[in-house]
Coordinates of C-alpha atoms (C1' of nucleotides) in Angstrom, one line a residue:
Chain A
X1 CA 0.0 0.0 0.0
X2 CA 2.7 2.7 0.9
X3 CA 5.6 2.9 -1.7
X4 CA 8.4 3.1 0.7
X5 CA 8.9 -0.9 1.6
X6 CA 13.1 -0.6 1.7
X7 CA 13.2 0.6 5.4
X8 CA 11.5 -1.8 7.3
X9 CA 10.6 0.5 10.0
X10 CA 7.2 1.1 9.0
X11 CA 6.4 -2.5 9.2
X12 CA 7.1 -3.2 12.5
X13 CA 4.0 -4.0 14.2
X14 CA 3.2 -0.8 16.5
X15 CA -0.2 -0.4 16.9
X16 CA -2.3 2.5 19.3
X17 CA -3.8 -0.8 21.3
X18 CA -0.2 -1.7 22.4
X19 CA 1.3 1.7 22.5
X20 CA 2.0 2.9 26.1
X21 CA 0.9 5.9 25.8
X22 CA -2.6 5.0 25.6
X23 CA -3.9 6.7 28.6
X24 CA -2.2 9.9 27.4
X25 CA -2.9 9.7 24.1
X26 CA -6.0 9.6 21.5
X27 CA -8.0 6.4 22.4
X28 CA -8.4 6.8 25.7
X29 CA -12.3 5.5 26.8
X30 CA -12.3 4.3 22.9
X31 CA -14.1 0.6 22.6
X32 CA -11.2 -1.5 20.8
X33 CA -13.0 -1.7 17.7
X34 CA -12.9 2.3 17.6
X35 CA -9.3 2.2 18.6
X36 CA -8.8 -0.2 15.7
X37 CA -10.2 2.0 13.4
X38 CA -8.1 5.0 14.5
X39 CA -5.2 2.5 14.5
X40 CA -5.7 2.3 10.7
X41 CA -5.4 6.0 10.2
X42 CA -2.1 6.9 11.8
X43 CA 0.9 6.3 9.8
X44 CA 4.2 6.0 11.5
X45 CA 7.3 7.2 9.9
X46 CA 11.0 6.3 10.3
X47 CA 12.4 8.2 13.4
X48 CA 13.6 11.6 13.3
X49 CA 16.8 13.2 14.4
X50 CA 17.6 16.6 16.2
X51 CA 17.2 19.5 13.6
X52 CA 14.5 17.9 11.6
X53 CA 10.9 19.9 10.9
X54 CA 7.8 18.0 11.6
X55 CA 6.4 21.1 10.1
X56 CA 7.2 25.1 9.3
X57 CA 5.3 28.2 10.0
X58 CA 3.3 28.7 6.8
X59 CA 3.1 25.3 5.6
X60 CA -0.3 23.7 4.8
X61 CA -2.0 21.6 7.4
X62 CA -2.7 17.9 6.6
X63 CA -2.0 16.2 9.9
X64 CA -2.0 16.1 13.6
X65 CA 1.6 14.4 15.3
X66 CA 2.0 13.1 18.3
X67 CA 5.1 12.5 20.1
X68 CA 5.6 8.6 20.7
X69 CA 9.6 9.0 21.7
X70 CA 11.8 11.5 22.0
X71 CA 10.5 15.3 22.4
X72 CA 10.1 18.3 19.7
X73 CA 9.6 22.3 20.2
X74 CA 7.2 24.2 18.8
X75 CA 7.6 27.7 18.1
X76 CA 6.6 30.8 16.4
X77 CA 9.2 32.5 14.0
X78 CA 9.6 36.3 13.5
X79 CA 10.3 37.4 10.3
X80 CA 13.7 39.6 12.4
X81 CA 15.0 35.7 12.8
X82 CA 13.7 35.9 16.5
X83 CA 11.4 32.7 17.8
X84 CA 9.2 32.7 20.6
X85 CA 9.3 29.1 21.8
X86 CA 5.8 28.1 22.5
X87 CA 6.2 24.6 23.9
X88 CA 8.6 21.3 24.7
X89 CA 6.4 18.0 23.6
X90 CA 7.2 14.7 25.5
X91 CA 6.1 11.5 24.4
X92 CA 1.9 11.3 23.9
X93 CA 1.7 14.9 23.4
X94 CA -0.4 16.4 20.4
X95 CA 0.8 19.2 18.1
X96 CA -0.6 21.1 15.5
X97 CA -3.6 22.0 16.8
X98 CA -3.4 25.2 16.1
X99 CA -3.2 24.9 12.5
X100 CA -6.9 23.8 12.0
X101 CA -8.1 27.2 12.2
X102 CA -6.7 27.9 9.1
X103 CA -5.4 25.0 7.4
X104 CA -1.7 26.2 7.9
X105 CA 0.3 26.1 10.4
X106 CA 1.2 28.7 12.2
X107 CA 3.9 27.6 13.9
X108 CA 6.9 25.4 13.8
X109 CA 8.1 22.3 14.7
X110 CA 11.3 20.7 15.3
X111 CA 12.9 17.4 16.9
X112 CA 15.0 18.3 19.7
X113 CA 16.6 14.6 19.9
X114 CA 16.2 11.5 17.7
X115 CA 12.8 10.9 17.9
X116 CA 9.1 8.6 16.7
X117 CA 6.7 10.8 16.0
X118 CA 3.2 9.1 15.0
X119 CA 0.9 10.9 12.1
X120 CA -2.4 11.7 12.0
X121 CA -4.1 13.0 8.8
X122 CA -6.8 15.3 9.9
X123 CA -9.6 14.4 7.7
X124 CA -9.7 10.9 8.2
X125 CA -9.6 12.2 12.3
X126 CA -12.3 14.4 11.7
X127 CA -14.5 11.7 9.4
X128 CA -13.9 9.3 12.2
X129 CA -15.1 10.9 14.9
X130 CA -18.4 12.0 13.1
X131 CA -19.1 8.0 13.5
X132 CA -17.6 8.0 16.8
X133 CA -19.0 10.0 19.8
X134 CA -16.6 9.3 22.3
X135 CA -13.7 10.0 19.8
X136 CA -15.2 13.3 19.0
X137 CA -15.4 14.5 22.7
X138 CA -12.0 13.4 22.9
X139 CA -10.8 15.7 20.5
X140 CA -12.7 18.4 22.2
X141 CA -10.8 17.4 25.2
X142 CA -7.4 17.6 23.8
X143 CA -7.7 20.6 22.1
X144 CA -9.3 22.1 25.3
X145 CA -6.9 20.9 27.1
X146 CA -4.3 22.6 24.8
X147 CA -6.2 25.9 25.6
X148 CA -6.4 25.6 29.5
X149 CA -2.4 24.9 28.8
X150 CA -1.9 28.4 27.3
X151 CA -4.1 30.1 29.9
X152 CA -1.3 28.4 32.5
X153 CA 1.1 30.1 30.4
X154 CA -0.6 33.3 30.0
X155 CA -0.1 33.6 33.8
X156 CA 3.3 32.3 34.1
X157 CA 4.4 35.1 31.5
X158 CA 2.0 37.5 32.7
X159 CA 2.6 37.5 36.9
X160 CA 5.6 35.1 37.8
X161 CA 9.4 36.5 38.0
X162 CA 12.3 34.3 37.0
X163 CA 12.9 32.3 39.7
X164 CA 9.5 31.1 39.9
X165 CA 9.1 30.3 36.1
X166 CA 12.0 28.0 36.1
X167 CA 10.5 26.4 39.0
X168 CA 7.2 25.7 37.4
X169 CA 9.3 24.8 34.2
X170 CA 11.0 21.9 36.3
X171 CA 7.9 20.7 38.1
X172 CA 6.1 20.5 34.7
X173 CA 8.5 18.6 33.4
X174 CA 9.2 16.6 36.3
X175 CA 5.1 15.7 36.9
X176 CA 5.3 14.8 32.9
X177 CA 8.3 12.7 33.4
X178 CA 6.4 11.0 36.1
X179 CA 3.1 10.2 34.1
X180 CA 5.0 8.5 31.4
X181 CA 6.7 6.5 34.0
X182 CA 9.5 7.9 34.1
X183 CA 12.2 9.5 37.1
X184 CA 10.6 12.8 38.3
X185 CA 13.9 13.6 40.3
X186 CA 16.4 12.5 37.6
X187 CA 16.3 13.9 33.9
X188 CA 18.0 15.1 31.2
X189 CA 17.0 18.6 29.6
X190 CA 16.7 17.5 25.6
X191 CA 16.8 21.9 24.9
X192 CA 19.3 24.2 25.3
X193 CA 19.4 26.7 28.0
X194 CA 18.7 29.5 24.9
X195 CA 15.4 27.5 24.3
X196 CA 14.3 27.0 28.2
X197 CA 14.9 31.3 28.6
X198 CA 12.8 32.0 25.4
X199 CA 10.4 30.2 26.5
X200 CA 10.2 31.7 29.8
X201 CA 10.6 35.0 28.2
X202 CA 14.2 35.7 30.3
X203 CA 17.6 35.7 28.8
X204 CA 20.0 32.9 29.0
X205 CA 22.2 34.3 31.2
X206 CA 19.2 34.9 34.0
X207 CA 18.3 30.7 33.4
X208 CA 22.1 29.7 34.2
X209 CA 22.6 31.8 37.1
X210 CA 19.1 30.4 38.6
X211 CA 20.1 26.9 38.1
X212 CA 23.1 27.8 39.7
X213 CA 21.4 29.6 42.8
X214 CA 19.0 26.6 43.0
X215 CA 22.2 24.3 43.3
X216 CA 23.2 26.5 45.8
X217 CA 20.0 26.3 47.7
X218 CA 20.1 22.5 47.8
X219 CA 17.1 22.5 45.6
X220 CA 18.4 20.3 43.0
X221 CA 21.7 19.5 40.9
X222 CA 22.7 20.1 37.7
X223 CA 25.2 19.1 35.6
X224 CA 25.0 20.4 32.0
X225 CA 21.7 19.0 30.6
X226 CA 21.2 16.5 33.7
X227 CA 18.9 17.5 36.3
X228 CA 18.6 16.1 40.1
X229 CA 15.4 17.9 41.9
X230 CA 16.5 17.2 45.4
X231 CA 14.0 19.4 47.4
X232 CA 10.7 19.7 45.1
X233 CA 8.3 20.5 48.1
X234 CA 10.4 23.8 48.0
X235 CA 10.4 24.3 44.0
X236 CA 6.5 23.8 44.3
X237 CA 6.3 26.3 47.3
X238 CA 8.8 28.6 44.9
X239 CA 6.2 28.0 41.8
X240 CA 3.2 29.4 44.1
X241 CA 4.9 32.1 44.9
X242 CA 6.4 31.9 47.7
X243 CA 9.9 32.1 48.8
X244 CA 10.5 30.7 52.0
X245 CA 13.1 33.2 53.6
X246 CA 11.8 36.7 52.1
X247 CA 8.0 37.8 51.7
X248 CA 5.1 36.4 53.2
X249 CA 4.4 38.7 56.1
X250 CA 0.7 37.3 56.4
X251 CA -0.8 34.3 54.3
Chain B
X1 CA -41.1 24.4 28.5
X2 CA -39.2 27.4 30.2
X3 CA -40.5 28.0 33.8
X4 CA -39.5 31.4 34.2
X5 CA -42.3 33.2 31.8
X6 CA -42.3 36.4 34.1
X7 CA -39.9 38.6 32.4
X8 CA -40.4 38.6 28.9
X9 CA -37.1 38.9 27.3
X10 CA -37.0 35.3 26.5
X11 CA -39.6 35.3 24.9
X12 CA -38.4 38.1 22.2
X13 CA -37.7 36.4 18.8
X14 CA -34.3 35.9 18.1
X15 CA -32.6 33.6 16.5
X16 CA -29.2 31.9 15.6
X17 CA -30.2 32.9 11.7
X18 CA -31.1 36.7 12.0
X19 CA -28.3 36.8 15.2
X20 CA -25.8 39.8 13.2
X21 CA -23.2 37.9 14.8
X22 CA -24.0 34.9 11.9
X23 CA -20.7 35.3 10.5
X24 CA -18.4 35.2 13.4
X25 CA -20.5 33.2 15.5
X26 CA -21.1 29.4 15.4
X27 CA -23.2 28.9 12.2
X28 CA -21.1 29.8 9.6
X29 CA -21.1 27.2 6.6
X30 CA -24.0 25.3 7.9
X31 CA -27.5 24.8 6.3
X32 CA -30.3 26.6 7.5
X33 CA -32.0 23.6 8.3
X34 CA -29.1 23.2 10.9
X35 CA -29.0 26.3 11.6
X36 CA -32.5 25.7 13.0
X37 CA -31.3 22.7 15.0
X38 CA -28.8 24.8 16.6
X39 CA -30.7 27.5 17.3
X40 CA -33.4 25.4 19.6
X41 CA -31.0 24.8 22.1
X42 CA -29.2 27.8 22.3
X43 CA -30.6 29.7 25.6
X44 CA -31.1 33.1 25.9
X45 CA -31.2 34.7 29.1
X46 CA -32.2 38.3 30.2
X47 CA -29.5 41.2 30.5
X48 CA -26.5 41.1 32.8
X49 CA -25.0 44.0 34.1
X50 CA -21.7 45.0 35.3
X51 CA -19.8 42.9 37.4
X52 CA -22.1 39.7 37.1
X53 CA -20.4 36.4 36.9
X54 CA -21.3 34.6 33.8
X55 CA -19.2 31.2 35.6
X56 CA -16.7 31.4 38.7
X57 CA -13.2 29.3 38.5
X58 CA -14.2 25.9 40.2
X59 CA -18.0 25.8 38.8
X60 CA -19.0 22.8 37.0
X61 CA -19.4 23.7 33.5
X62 CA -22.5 22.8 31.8
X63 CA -22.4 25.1 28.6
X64 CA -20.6 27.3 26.6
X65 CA -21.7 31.3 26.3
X66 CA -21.7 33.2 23.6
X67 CA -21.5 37.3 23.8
X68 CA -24.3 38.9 21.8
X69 CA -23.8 42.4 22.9
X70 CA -21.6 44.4 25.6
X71 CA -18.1 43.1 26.6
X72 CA -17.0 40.5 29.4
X73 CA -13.6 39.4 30.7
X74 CA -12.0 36.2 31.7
X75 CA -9.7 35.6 34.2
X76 CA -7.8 33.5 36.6
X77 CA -8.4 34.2 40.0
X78 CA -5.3 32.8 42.7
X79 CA -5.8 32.2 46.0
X80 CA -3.9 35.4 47.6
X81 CA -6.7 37.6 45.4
X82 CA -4.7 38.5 42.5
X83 CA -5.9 37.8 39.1
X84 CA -4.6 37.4 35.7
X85 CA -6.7 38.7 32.8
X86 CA -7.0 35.9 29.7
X87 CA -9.3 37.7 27.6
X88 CA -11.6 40.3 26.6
X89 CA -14.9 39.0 24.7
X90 CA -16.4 41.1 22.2
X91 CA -19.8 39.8 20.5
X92 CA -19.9 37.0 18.9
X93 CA -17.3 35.6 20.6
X94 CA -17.1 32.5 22.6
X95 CA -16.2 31.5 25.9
X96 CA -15.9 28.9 28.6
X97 CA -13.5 26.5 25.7
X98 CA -10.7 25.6 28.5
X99 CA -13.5 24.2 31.0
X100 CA -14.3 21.0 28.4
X101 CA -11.8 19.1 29.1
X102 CA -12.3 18.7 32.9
X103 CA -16.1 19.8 33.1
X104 CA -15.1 22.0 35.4
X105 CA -14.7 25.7 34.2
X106 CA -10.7 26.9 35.7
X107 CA -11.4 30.5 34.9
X108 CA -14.0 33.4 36.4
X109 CA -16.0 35.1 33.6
X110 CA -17.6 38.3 34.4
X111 CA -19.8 41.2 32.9
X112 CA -18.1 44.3 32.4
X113 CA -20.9 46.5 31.3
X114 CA -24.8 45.5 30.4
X115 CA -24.7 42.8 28.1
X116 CA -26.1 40.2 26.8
X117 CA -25.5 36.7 26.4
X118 CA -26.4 33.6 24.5
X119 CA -25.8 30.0 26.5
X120 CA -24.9 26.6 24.4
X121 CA -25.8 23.7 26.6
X122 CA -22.6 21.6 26.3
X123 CA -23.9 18.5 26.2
X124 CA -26.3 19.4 23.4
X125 CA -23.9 21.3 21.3
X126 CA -21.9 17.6 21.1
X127 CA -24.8 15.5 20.1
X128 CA -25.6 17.7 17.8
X129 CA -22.1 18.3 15.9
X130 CA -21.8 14.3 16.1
X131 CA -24.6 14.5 13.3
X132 CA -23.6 17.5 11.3
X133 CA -20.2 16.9 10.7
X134 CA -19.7 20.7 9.5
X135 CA -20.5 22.1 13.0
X136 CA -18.5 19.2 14.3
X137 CA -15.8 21.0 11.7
X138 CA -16.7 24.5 12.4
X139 CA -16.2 23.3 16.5
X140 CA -12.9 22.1 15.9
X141 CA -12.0 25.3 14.0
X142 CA -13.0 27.6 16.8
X143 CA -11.3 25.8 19.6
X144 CA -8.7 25.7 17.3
X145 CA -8.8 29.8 16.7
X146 CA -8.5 30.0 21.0
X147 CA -5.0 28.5 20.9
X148 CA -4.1 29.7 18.1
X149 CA -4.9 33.6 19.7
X150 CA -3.6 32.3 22.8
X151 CA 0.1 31.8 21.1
X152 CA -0.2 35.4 19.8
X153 CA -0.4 36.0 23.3
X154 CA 2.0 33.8 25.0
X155 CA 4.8 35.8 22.0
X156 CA 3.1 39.4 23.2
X157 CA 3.9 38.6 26.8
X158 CA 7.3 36.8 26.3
X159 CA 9.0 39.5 23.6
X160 CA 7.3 42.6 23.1
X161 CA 8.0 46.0 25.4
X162 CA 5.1 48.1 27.5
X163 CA 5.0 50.0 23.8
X164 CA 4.7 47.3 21.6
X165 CA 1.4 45.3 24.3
X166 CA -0.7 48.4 24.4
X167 CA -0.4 49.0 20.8
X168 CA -1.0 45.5 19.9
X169 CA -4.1 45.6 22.4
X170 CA -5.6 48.8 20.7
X171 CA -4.7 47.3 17.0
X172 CA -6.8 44.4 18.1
X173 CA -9.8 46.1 19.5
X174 CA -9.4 48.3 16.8
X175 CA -10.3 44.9 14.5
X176 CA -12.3 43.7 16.3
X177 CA -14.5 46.8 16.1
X178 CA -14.3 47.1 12.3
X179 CA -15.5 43.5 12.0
X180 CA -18.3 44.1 13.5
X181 CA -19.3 47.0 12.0
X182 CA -18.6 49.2 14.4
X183 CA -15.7 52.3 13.8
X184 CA -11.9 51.0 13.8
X185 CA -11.1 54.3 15.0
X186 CA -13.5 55.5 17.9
X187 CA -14.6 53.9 20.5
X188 CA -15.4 53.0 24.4
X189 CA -12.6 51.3 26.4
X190 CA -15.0 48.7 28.9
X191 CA -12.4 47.9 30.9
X192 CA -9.9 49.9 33.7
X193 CA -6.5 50.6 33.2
X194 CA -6.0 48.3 35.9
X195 CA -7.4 45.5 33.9
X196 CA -5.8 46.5 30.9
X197 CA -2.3 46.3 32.8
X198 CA -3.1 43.0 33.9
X199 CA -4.0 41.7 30.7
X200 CA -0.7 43.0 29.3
X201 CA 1.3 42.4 32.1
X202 CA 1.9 46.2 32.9
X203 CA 1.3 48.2 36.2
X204 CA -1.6 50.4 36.1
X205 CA 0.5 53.3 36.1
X206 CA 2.6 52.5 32.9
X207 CA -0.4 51.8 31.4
X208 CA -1.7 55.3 31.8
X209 CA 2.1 56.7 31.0
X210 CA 1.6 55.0 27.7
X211 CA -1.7 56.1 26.9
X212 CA -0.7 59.7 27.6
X213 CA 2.5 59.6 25.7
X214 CA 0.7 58.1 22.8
X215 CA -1.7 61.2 23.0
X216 CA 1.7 63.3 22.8
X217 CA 2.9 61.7 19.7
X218 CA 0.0 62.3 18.3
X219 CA -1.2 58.3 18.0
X220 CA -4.2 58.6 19.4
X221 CA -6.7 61.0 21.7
X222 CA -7.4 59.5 24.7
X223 CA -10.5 60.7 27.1
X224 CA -10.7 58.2 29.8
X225 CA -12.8 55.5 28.1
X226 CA -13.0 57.5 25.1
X227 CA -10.5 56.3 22.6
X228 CA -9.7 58.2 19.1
X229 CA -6.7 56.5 16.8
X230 CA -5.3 59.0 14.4
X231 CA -2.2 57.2 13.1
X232 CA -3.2 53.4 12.8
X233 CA -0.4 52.5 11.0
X234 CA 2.5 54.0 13.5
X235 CA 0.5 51.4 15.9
X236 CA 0.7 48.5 13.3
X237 CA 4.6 49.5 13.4
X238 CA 5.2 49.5 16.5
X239 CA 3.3 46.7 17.0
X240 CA 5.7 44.9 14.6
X241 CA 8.3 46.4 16.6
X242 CA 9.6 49.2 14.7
X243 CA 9.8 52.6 16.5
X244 CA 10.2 55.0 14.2
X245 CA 12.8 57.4 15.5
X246 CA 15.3 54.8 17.5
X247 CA 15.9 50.8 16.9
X248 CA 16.3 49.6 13.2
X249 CA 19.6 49.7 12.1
X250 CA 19.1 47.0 9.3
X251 CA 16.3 45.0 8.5
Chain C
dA1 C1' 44.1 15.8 16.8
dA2 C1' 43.7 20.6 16.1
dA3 C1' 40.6 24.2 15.1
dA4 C1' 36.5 26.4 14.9
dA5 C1' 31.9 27.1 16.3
dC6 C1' 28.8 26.8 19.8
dA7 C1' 26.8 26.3 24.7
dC8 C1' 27.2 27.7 29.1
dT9 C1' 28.8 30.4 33.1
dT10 C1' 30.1 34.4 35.7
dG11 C1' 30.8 39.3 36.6
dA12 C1' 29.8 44.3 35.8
dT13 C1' 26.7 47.6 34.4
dC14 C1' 22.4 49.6 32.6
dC15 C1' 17.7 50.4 31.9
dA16 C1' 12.7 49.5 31.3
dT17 C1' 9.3 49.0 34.2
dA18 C1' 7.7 48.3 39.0
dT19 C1' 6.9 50.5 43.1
dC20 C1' 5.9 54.2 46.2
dA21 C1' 3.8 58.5 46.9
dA22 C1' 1.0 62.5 46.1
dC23 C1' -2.4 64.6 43.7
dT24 C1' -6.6 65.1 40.5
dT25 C1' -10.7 63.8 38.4
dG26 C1' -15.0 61.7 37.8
dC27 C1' -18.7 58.9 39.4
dG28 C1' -22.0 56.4 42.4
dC29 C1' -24.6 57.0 46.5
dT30 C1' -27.6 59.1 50.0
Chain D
dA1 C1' -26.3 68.5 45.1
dG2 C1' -22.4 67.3 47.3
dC3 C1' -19.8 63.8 49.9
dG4 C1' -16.7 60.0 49.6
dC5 C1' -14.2 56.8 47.3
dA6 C1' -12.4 54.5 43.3
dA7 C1' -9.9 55.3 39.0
dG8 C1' -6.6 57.7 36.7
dT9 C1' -2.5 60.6 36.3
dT10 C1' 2.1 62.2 37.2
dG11 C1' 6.5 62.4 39.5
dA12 C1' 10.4 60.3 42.2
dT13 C1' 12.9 56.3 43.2
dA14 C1' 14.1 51.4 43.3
dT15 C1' 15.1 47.0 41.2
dG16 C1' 14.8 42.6 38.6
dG17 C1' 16.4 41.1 34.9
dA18 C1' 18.5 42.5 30.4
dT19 C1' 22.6 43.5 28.2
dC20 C1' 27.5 43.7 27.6
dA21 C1' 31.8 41.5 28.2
dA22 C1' 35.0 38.0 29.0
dG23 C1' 36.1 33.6 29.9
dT24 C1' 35.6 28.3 30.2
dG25 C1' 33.9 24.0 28.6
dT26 C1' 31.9 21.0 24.9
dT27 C1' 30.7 19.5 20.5
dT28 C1' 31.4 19.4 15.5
dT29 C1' 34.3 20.0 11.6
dT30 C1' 38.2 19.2 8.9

DNA sequence: AAAAACACTTGATCCATATCAACTTGCGCT
DNA sequence: AGCGCAAGTTGATATGGATCAAGTGTTTTT
C-alpha cells in the first residue's frame, strides 16, 4: 500500500492498542474496535533526528503528530529571525492543533533529539469521529486541554518572575516525566538553556545563574543537561509564589 | 417548557439565523435547516450588568456562552486575590472552551458592562455536531482559533516591550471593532486601566504613561474611556516592533 | 588531533518598568 | 447637590532582569 517498503521501520508492528501511551494519548475511553479504526489511520514514519521539521510556520495543514519517543519544540518564527518558543512535547503529546483554524500552520516544529513521531491525517480524524462519539469528545478534550495549557502560560508570563518560572518549568516537566513512568527527580534537559529562557521570556544568562542559585540552595543538581530535583516540596512552594526566607508577612 | 415566563425577554424572537453575529459566530457554513437545530438549544437569558459572573473558577461547567452584545472578561483568579486577565470578549465571541476538558470551568467570567449573552448547553452542542459533521468542523476550528490567539499572546507577553502590548491591544480592538461593524477608530474602552495592565502584564501606572505619551505623539486621543486612533499605522509599526525614531539599524 | 563554532557560566553595568507617593478627576450614592 | 471613594495621572525612586563583556567547557568540523 505505501511505496516506501526498503526501510523496514514502518512494518514493525506498532499499533495505538499496544502503545504505552494509551492513557495519554488519543483512544483513551475508545471501545477496541474504535481504537482499531483510529489505528488504521495513523501512519508511523521512520524516526527523526535533532534538527528535523515535523512542520514550518506557513506550511499547509494535513495532519495532527504526536510525540511517541523523543521530544520536539514548537515555536513561532519572527520574520527579524527571533522565535518565541511556544512549547517542549514529550512523548503522547499532540501538536498542531493550532493549525486547524486555518489550514496552515502557524507555527513550527522541530525534533529536539532523535525521535518517533506518529501521524495523523486530519480528515480521516475528523471523518472518524463524526461515526464515533466518544472519539469526537476526545478531540474536544485535547484541544481544550491545549487551551487551559496556554491560559497556565498566559499567567506564568504575565505575573511570575524568574525564579518562579523555572521552578514551574522543572515541576512541569518533572510531573510529565512521572506520568509516562519515568524519574521525576532524575532527567535530562533535551533543549538548550537559549530554548528554556525563550520560552520563559528571560535571557540565558538569567536561566544559568538560577540553576546555579537553586544548586546553591540545595534544591536540585545540575550538571549540563542533567537535572537532580532534590527538594521539590520547595520548588512547588517557589512556583506558588512563595519564597521561604523573604516575603510572606501574612498568608 | 421554560418555567420562568415572568420577564419577557425570553420570549423576544431571536434567532441563531437573524443573530448579526451569523458570521463570526457558530453557524457559519451550515445549512439553515441546521442552523434551525442549533438555534433550539441555544438559551437566551435576560441582561447582565456589570460585574455579574457569567461562571466562577471551580463551577461545573455545563455550557458554553456566547456574547451577543456588551463586553466580558475572563480571568484567573489565585488564592492570595490577585488575578490574571485571559481575555476580553467582544460579540460573537465565545467562551468557557478551557472548561471542556475537565467539566469544570478553571477560569471566572464576568460582565463588564450591560450585556447580553447567549448560552450553548454543552452536552447538546456535542450531540448535535456528532450529526452535522460541518459544526463538528466548524467546532474544531473555533477551539482551534482559541490556541491559536492564545500563542499570539503567549509571544506578546514573552517579547514585546510596555509599547509594543498596548499597541498590539488597541490594534486588536481596533479589528475587532471594524468586524463588527462598528468604527476601527472611535470607541469605548470597557475595561480599567487596571485591567488593561493585567491583561498585558503592565502596572496600572505605565499603562496610563503609555496612553498619555501616545496622546503626545499624536497616536491617538485619549479621554478616559474614550478612545480616538489618528495614526493606525504607526500602531501597526510599532506593534511589529519598529519605533520610528530609535531601533532599526538593518532589516 | 587541532581548530572552529557553539553552549554555558560568571561578573559588571544599565535600563525598562515596577513600586511608592501624592495629587486630581469623575462617578456612584444618600 | 455634594460627599466620599475608586480610578486615573504624574513624578520620584528602586530594582529585577537584560545587556554587555569575558572567559571556560563542549561538541562538531576538517
Amino acid at each position: 500500500m505505501n511505496g516506501r517498503k526498503i526501510i523496514s521501520f514502518e512494518n514493525i508492528k506498532v499499533a495505538c492498542r499496544n502503545c504505552s501511551l494509551t492513557t495519554l494519548c488519543l483512544p483513551m475511553g475508545l471501545e477496541p474496535d474504535d481504537v482499531e479504526k483510529l489505528d488504521d489511520i495513523v501512519k508511523r514514519n521512520r524516526p527523526l533526528h535533532r534538527g528535523d521539521h515535523l512542520f514550518r510556520d506557513g506550511d499547509r495543514f494535513h495532519s495532527l503528530y504526536v510525540v511517541k519517543t523523543g521530544s520536539v519544540k514548537t515555536y513561532a518564527p519572527s520574520e527579524d529571525g527571533g522565535e518565541q518558543v511556544l512549547g517542549f512535547h514529550l512523548p503522547g503529546e499532540l501538536i498542531g492543533l493550532d493549525a486547524i483554524e486555518h489550514e496552515m500552520h502557524n507555527c513550527s516544529a522541530k525534533i529536539l533529539e532523535t525521535s518517533a513521531v506518529c501521524e495523523i491525517p486530519f480528515e480521516h480524524l475528523e471523518e472518524l469521529s463524526s461515526t464515533i462519539p466518544s472519539l469526537q469528545h476526545q478531540m474536544f478534550r485535547l484541544l481544550s486541554r491545549e487551551i487551559g495549557h496556554d491560559e497556565g502560560m498566559l499567567t506564568l508570563l504575565g505575573k511570575k518572575n524568574a525564579e518562579e518560572r523555572l521552578a514551574a518549568f522543572l515541576v512541569s516537566l518533572s510531573d510529565r516525566f512521572k506520568r509516562r513512568g519515568f524519574s521525576s527527580t532524575d532527567f535530562y534537559l533535551s533543549m538548550s538553556r537559549h530554548e528554556i529562557g525563550n520560552y520563559l521570556g528571560l535571557a540565558v544568562e538569567t536561566v544559568s545563574r538560577l540553576f546555579t542559585r537553586f544548586q546553591e540552595e540545595g534544591l536540585l543538581n545540575v550538571e549540563r543537561k542533567h537535572i537532580q530535583l532534590l527538594d521539590t516540596d520547595k520548588l512547588h512552594n517557589i512556583v506558588q509564589g512563595e519564597d521561604s526566607d523573604s516575603k510572606r508577612q501574612y498568608p
